[in-house]
PDB file of C-alpha atoms in Angstrom:
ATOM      1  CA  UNK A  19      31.127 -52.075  18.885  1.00  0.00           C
ATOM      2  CA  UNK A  20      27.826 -51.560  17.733  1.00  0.00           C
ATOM      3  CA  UNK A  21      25.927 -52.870  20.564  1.00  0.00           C
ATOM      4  CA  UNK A  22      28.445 -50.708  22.944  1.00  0.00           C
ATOM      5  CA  UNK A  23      26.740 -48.284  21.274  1.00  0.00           C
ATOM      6  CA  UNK A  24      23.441 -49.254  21.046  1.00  0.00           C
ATOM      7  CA  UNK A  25      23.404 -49.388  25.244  1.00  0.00           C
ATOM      8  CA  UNK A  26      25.943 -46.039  25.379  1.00  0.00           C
ATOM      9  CA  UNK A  27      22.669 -44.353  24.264  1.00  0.00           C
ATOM     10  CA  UNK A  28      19.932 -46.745  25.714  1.00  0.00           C
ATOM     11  CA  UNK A  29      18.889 -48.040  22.192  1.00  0.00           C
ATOM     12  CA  UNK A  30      18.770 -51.273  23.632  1.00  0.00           C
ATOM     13  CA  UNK A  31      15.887 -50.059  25.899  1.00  0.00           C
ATOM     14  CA  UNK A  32      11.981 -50.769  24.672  1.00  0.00           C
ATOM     15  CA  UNK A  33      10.591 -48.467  22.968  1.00  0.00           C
ATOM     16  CA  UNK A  34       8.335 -46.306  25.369  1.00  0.00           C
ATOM     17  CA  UNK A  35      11.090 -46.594  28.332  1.00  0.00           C
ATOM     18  CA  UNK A  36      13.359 -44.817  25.706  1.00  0.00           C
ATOM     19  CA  UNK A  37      10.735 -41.837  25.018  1.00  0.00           C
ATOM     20  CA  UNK A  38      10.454 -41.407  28.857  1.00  0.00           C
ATOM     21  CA  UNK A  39      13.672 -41.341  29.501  1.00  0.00           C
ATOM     22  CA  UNK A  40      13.891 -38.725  26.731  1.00  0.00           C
ATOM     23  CA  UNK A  41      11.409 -36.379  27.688  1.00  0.00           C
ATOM     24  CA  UNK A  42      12.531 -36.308  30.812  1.00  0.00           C
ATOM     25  CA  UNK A  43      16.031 -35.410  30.035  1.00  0.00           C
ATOM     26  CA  UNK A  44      14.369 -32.739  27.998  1.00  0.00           C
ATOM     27  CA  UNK A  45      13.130 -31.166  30.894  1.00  0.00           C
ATOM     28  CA  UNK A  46      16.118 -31.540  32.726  1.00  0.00           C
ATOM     29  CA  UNK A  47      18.125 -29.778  29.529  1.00  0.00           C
ATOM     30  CA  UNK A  48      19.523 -32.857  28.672  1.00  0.00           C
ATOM     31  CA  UNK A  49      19.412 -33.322  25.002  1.00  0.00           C
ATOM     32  CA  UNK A  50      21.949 -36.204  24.840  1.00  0.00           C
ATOM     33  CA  UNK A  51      25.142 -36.296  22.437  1.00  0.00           C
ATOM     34  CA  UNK A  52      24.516 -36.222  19.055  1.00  0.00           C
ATOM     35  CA  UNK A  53      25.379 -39.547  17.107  1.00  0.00           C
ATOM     36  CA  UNK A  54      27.592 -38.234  14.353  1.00  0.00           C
ATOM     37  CA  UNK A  55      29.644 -35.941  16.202  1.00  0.00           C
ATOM     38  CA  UNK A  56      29.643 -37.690  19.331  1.00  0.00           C
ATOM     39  CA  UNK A  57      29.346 -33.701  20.991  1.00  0.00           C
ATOM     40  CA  UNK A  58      26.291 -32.858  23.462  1.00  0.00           C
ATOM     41  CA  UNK A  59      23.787 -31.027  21.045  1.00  0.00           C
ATOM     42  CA  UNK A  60      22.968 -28.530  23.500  1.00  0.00           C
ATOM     43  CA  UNK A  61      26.992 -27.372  22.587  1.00  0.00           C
ATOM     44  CA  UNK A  62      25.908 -27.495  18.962  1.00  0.00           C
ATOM     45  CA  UNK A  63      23.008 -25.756  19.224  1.00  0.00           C
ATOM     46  CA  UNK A  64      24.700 -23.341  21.331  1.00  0.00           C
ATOM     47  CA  UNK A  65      26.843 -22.591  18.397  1.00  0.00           C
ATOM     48  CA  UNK A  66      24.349 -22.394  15.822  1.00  0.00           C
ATOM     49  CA  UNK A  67      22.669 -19.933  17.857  1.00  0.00           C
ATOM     50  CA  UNK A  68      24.366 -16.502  17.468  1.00  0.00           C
ATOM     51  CA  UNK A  69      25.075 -17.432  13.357  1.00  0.00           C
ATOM     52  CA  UNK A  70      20.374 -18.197  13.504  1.00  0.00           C
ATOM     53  CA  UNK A  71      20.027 -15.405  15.676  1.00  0.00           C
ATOM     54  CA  UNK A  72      21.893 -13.291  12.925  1.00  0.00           C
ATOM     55  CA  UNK A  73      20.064 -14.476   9.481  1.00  0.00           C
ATOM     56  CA  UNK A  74      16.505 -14.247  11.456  1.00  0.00           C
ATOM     57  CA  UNK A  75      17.500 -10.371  12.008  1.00  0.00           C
ATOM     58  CA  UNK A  76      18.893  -9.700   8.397  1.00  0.00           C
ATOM     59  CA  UNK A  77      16.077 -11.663   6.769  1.00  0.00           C
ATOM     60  CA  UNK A  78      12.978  -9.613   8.812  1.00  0.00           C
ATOM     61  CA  UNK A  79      14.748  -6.650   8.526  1.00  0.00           C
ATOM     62  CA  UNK A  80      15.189  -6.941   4.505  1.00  0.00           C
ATOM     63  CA  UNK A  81      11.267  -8.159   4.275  1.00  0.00           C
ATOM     64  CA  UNK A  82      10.115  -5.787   5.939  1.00  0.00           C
ATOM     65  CA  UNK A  83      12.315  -2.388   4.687  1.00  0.00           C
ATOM     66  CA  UNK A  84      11.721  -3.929   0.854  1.00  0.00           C
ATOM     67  CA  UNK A  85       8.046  -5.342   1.544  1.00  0.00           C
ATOM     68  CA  UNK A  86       6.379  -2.453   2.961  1.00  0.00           C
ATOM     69  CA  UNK A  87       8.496  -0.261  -0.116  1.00  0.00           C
ATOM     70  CA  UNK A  88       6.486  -2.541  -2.439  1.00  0.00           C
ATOM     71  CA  UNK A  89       3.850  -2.180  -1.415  1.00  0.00           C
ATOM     72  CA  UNK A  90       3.358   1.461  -0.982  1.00  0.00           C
ATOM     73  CA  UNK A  91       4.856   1.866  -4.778  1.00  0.00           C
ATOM     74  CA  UNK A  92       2.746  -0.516  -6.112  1.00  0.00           C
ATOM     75  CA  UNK A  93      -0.541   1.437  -4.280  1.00  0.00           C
ATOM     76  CA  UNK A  94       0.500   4.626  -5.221  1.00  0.00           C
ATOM     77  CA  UNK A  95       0.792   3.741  -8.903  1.00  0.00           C
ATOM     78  CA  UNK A  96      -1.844   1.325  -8.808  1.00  0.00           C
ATOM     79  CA  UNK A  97      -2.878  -0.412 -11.974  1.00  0.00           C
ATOM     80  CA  UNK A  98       0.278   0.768 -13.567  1.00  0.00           C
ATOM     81  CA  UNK A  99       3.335  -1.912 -15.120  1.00  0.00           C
ATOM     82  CA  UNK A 100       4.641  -0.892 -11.612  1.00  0.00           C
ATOM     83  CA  UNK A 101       1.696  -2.186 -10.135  1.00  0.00           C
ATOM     84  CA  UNK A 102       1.506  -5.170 -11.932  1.00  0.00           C
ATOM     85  CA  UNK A 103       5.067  -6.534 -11.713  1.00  0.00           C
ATOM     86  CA  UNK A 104       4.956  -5.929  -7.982  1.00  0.00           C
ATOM     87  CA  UNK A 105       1.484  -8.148  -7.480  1.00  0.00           C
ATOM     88  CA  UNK A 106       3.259 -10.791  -9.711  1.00  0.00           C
ATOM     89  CA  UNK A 107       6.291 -10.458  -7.686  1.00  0.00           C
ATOM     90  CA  UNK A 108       4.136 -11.179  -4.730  1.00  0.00           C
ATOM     91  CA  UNK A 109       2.564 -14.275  -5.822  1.00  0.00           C
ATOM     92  CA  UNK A 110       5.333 -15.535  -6.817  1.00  0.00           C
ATOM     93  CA  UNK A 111       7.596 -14.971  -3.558  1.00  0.00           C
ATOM     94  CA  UNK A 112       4.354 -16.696  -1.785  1.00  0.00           C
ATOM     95  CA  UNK A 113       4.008 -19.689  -4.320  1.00  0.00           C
ATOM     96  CA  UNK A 114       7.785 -20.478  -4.893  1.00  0.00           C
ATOM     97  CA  UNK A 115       9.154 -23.379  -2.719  1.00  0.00           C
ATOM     98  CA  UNK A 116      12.101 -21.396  -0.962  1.00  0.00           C
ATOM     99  CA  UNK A 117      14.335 -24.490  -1.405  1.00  0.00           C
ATOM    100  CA  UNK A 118      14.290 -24.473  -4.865  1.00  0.00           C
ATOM    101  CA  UNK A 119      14.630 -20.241  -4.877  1.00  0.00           C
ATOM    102  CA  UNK A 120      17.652 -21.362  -3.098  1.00  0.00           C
ATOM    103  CA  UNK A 121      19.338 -23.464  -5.413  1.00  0.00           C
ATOM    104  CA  UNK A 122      18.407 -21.026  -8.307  1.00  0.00           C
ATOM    105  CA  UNK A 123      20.070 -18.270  -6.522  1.00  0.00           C
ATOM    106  CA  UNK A 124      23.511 -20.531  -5.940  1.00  0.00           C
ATOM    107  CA  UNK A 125      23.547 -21.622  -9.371  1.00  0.00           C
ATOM    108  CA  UNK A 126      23.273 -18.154 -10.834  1.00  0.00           C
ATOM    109  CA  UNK A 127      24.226 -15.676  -8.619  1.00  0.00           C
ATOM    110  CA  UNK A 128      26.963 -18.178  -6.886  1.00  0.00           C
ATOM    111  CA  UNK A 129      28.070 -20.035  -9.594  1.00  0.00           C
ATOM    112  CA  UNK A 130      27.445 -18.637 -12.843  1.00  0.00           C
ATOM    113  CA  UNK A 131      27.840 -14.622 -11.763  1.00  0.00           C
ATOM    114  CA  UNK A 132      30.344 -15.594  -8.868  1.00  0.00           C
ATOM    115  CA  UNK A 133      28.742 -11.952  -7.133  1.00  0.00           C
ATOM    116  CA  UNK A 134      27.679 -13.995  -3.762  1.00  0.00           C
ATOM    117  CA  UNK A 135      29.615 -16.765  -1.836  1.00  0.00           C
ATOM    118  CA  UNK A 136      28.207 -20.304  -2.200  1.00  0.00           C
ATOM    119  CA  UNK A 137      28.324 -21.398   1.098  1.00  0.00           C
ATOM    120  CA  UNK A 138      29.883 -21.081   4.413  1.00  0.00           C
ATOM    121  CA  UNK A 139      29.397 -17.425   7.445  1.00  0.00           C
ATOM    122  CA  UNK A 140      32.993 -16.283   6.336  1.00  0.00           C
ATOM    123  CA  UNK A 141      36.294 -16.618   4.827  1.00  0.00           C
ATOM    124  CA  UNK A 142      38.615 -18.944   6.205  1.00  0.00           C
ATOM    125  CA  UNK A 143      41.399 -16.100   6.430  1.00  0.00           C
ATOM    126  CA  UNK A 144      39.606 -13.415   7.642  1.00  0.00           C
ATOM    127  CA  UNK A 145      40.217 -11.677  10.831  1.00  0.00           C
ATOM    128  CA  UNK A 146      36.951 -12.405  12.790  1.00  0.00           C
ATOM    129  CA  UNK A 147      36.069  -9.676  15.432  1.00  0.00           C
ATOM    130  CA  UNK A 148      36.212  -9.811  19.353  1.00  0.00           C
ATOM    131  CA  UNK A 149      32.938 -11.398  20.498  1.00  0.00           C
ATOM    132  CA  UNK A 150      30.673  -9.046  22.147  1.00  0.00           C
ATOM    133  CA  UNK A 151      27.270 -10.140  21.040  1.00  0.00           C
ATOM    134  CA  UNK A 152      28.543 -13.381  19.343  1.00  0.00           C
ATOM    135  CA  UNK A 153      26.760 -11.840  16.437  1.00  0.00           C
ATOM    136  CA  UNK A 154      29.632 -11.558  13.598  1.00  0.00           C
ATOM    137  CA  UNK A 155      28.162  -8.606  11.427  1.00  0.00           C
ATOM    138  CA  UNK A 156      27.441  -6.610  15.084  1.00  0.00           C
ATOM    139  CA  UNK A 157      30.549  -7.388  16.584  1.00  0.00           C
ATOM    140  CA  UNK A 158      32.674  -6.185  13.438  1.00  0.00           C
ATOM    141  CA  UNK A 159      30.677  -2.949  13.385  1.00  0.00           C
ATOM    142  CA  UNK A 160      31.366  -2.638  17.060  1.00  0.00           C
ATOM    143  CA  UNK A 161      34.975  -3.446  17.161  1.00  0.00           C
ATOM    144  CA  UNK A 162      35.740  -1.212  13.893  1.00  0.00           C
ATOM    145  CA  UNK A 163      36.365  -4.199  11.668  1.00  0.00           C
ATOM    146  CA  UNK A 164      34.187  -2.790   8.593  1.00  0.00           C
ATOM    147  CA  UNK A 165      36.118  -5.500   5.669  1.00  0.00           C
ATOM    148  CA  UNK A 166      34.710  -8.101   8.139  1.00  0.00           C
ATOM    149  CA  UNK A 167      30.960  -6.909   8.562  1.00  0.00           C
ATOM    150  CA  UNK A 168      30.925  -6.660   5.097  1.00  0.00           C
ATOM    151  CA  UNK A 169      32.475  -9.696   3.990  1.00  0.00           C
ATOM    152  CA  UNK A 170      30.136 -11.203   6.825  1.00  0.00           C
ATOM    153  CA  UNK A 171      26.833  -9.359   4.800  1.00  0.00           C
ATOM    154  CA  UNK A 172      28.300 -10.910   1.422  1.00  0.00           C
ATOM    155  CA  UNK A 173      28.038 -14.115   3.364  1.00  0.00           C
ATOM    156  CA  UNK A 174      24.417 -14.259   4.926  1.00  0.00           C
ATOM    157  CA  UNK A 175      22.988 -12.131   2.068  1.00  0.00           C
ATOM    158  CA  UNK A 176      21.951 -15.368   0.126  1.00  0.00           C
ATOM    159  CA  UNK A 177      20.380 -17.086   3.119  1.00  0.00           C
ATOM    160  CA  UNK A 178      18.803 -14.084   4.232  1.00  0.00           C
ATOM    161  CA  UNK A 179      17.053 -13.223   0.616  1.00  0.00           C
ATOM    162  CA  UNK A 180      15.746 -16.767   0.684  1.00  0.00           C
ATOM    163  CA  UNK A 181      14.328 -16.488   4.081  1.00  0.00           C
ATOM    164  CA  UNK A 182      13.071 -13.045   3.489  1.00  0.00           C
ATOM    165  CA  UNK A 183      11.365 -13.946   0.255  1.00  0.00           C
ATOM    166  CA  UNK A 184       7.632 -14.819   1.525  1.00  0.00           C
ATOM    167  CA  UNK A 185       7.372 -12.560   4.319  1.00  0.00           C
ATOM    168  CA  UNK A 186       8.524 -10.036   1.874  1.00  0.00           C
ATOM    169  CA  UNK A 187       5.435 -11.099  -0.869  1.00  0.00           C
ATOM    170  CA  UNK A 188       3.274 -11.016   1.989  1.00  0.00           C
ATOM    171  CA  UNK A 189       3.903  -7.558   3.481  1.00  0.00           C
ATOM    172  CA  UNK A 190       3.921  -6.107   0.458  1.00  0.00           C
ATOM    173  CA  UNK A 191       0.614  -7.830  -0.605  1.00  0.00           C
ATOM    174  CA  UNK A 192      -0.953  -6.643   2.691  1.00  0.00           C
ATOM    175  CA  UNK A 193       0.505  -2.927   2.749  1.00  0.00           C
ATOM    176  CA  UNK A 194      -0.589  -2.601  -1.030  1.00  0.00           C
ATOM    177  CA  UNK A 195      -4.176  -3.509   0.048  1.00  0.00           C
ATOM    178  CA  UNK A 196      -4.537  -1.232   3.395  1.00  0.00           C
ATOM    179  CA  UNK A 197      -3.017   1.654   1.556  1.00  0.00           C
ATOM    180  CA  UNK A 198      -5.143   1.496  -1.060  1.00  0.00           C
ATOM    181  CA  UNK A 199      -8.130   0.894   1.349  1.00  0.00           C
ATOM    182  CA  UNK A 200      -6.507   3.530   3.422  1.00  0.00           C
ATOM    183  CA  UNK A 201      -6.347   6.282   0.165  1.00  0.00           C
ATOM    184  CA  UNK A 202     -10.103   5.769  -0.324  1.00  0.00           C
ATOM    185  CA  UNK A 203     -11.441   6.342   2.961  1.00  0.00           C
ATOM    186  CA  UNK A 204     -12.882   9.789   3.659  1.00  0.00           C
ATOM    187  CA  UNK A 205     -10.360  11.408   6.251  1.00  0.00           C
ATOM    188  CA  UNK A 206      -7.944  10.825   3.431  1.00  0.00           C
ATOM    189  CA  UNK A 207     -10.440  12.415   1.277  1.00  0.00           C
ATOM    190  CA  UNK A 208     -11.280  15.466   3.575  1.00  0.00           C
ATOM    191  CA  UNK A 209      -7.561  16.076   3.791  1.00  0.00           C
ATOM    192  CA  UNK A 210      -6.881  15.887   0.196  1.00  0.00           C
ATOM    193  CA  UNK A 211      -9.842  18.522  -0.095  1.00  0.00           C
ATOM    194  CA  UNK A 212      -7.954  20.834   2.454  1.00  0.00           C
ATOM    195  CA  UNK A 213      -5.375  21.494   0.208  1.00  0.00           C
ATOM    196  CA  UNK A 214      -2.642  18.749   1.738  1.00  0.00           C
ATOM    197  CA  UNK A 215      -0.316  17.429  -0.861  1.00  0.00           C
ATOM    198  CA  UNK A 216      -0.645  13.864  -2.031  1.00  0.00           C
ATOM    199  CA  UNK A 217       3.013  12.399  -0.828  1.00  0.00           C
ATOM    200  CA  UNK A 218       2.032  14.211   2.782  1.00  0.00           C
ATOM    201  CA  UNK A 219      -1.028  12.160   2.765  1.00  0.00           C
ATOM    202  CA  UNK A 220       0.374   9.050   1.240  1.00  0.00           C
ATOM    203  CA  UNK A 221       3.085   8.973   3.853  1.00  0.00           C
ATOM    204  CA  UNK A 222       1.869  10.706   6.982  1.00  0.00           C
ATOM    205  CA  UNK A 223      -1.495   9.629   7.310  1.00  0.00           C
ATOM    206  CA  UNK A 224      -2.119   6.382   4.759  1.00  0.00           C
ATOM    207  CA  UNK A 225       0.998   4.590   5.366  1.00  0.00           C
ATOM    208  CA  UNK A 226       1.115   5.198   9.245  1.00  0.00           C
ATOM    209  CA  UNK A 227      -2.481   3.840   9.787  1.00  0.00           C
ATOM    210  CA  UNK A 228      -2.110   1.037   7.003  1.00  0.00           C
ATOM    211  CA  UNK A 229       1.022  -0.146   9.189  1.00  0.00           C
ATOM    212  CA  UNK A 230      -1.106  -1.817  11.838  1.00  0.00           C
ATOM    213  CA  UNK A 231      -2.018  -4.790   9.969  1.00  0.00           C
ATOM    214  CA  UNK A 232       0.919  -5.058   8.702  1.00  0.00           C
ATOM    215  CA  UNK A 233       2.863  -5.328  12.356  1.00  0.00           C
ATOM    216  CA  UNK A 234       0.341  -8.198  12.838  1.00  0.00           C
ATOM    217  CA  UNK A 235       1.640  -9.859  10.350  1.00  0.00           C
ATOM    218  CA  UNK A 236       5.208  -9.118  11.175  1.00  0.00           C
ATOM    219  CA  UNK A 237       4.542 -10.332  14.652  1.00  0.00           C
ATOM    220  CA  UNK A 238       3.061 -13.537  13.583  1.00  0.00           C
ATOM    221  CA  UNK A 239       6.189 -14.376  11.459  1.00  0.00           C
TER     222      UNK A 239
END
């Protein structure tokens, strides 16, 4: 049995002719079966996909909504407790290992509060939606299932904090710095002189040309 297997998936085969043959069944799409579930992994991945595709959308769109809020409160009211408890917030999003964030969020929020799902994309009941898009939340909203988009949200909201977490410290870190670079130059302070009011300037002006660095950073996430 085991050496049926060992030449089912050419394990038998030295060492670099294995790795060639590999490669080039990489670059023929070929990614083999996979050995515990005996399925091709291209089926696997396939899907994984729509469910990756999903939490990579939540996450970004959570960092960035919360991060760039962060930031401009903590500029605005800069040197305040505000101010402070964002920075620290920052720091630690950037220094925490997300795995163990993780596990502190399933123990307590999960477990302990019961508020979030432990595990799993959705209940085992649950009516799922027609697939459109393949992505659950979207194809709820699009099909008029609104229980199941938000059961799905109370599902990925975990995973998508975690995931979120240091992009999130870092926008905020970065949009807290270019406002407040932003605030001191002196169009800011010409228009300030003219009479405009300071949310007008904070918003209109600071915050729009402080966004540039900002959706470099986004981009390079």
């Amino acid at each position: 049995m085991i050496e049926t297997i060992r030449v089912e998936y050419g394990l038998d085969k030295p060492l670099p002719e294995q790795f060639v043959r590999y490669v080039s069944s990489i670059f023929q799409g070929d990614l083999g079966r996979s050995i515990s579930t005996s399925r091709l992994v291209t089926e696997q991945i396939a899907d994984a996909l729509p469910n990756t595709i999903e939490l990579v959308i939540v996450a970004m769109g959570f960092a960035i909504i919360v991060g760039v809020a962060f930031g401009v409160i903590s500029a605005v009211w800069r040197d305040s407790i505000i101010d402070h408890a964002v920075r620290i917030f920052a720091v630690s999003g950037i220094a925490l290992p997300m795995f163990w964030f993780g596990l502190l969020l399933q123990l307590f929020v999960a477990v302990q509060l019961g508020w979030l799902p432990v595990s799993g994309r959705i209940g085992l009941v649950t009516e799922l939606p027609q697939p459109i898009t393949h992505l659950l939340i979207l194809d709820s909203l699009l099909t008029g299932k609104w229980h199941t988009a938000l059961e799905g949200l109370s599902y990925i909201a975990m995973p998508a904090l975690v995931l979120s977490f240091p992009c999130l410290a870092s926008i905020a870190r970065v949009t807290r710095a270019e406002i407040i670079e932003t605030l001191a130059s002196d169009y800011v302070l010409g228009a300030r002189a003219q009479g405009l009011g300071l949310f007008s300037i904070q918003i209109r002006h600071a915050l729009r040309n402080a966004m540039l660095p900002v959706l470099a950073l986004i981009g390079l996430r």
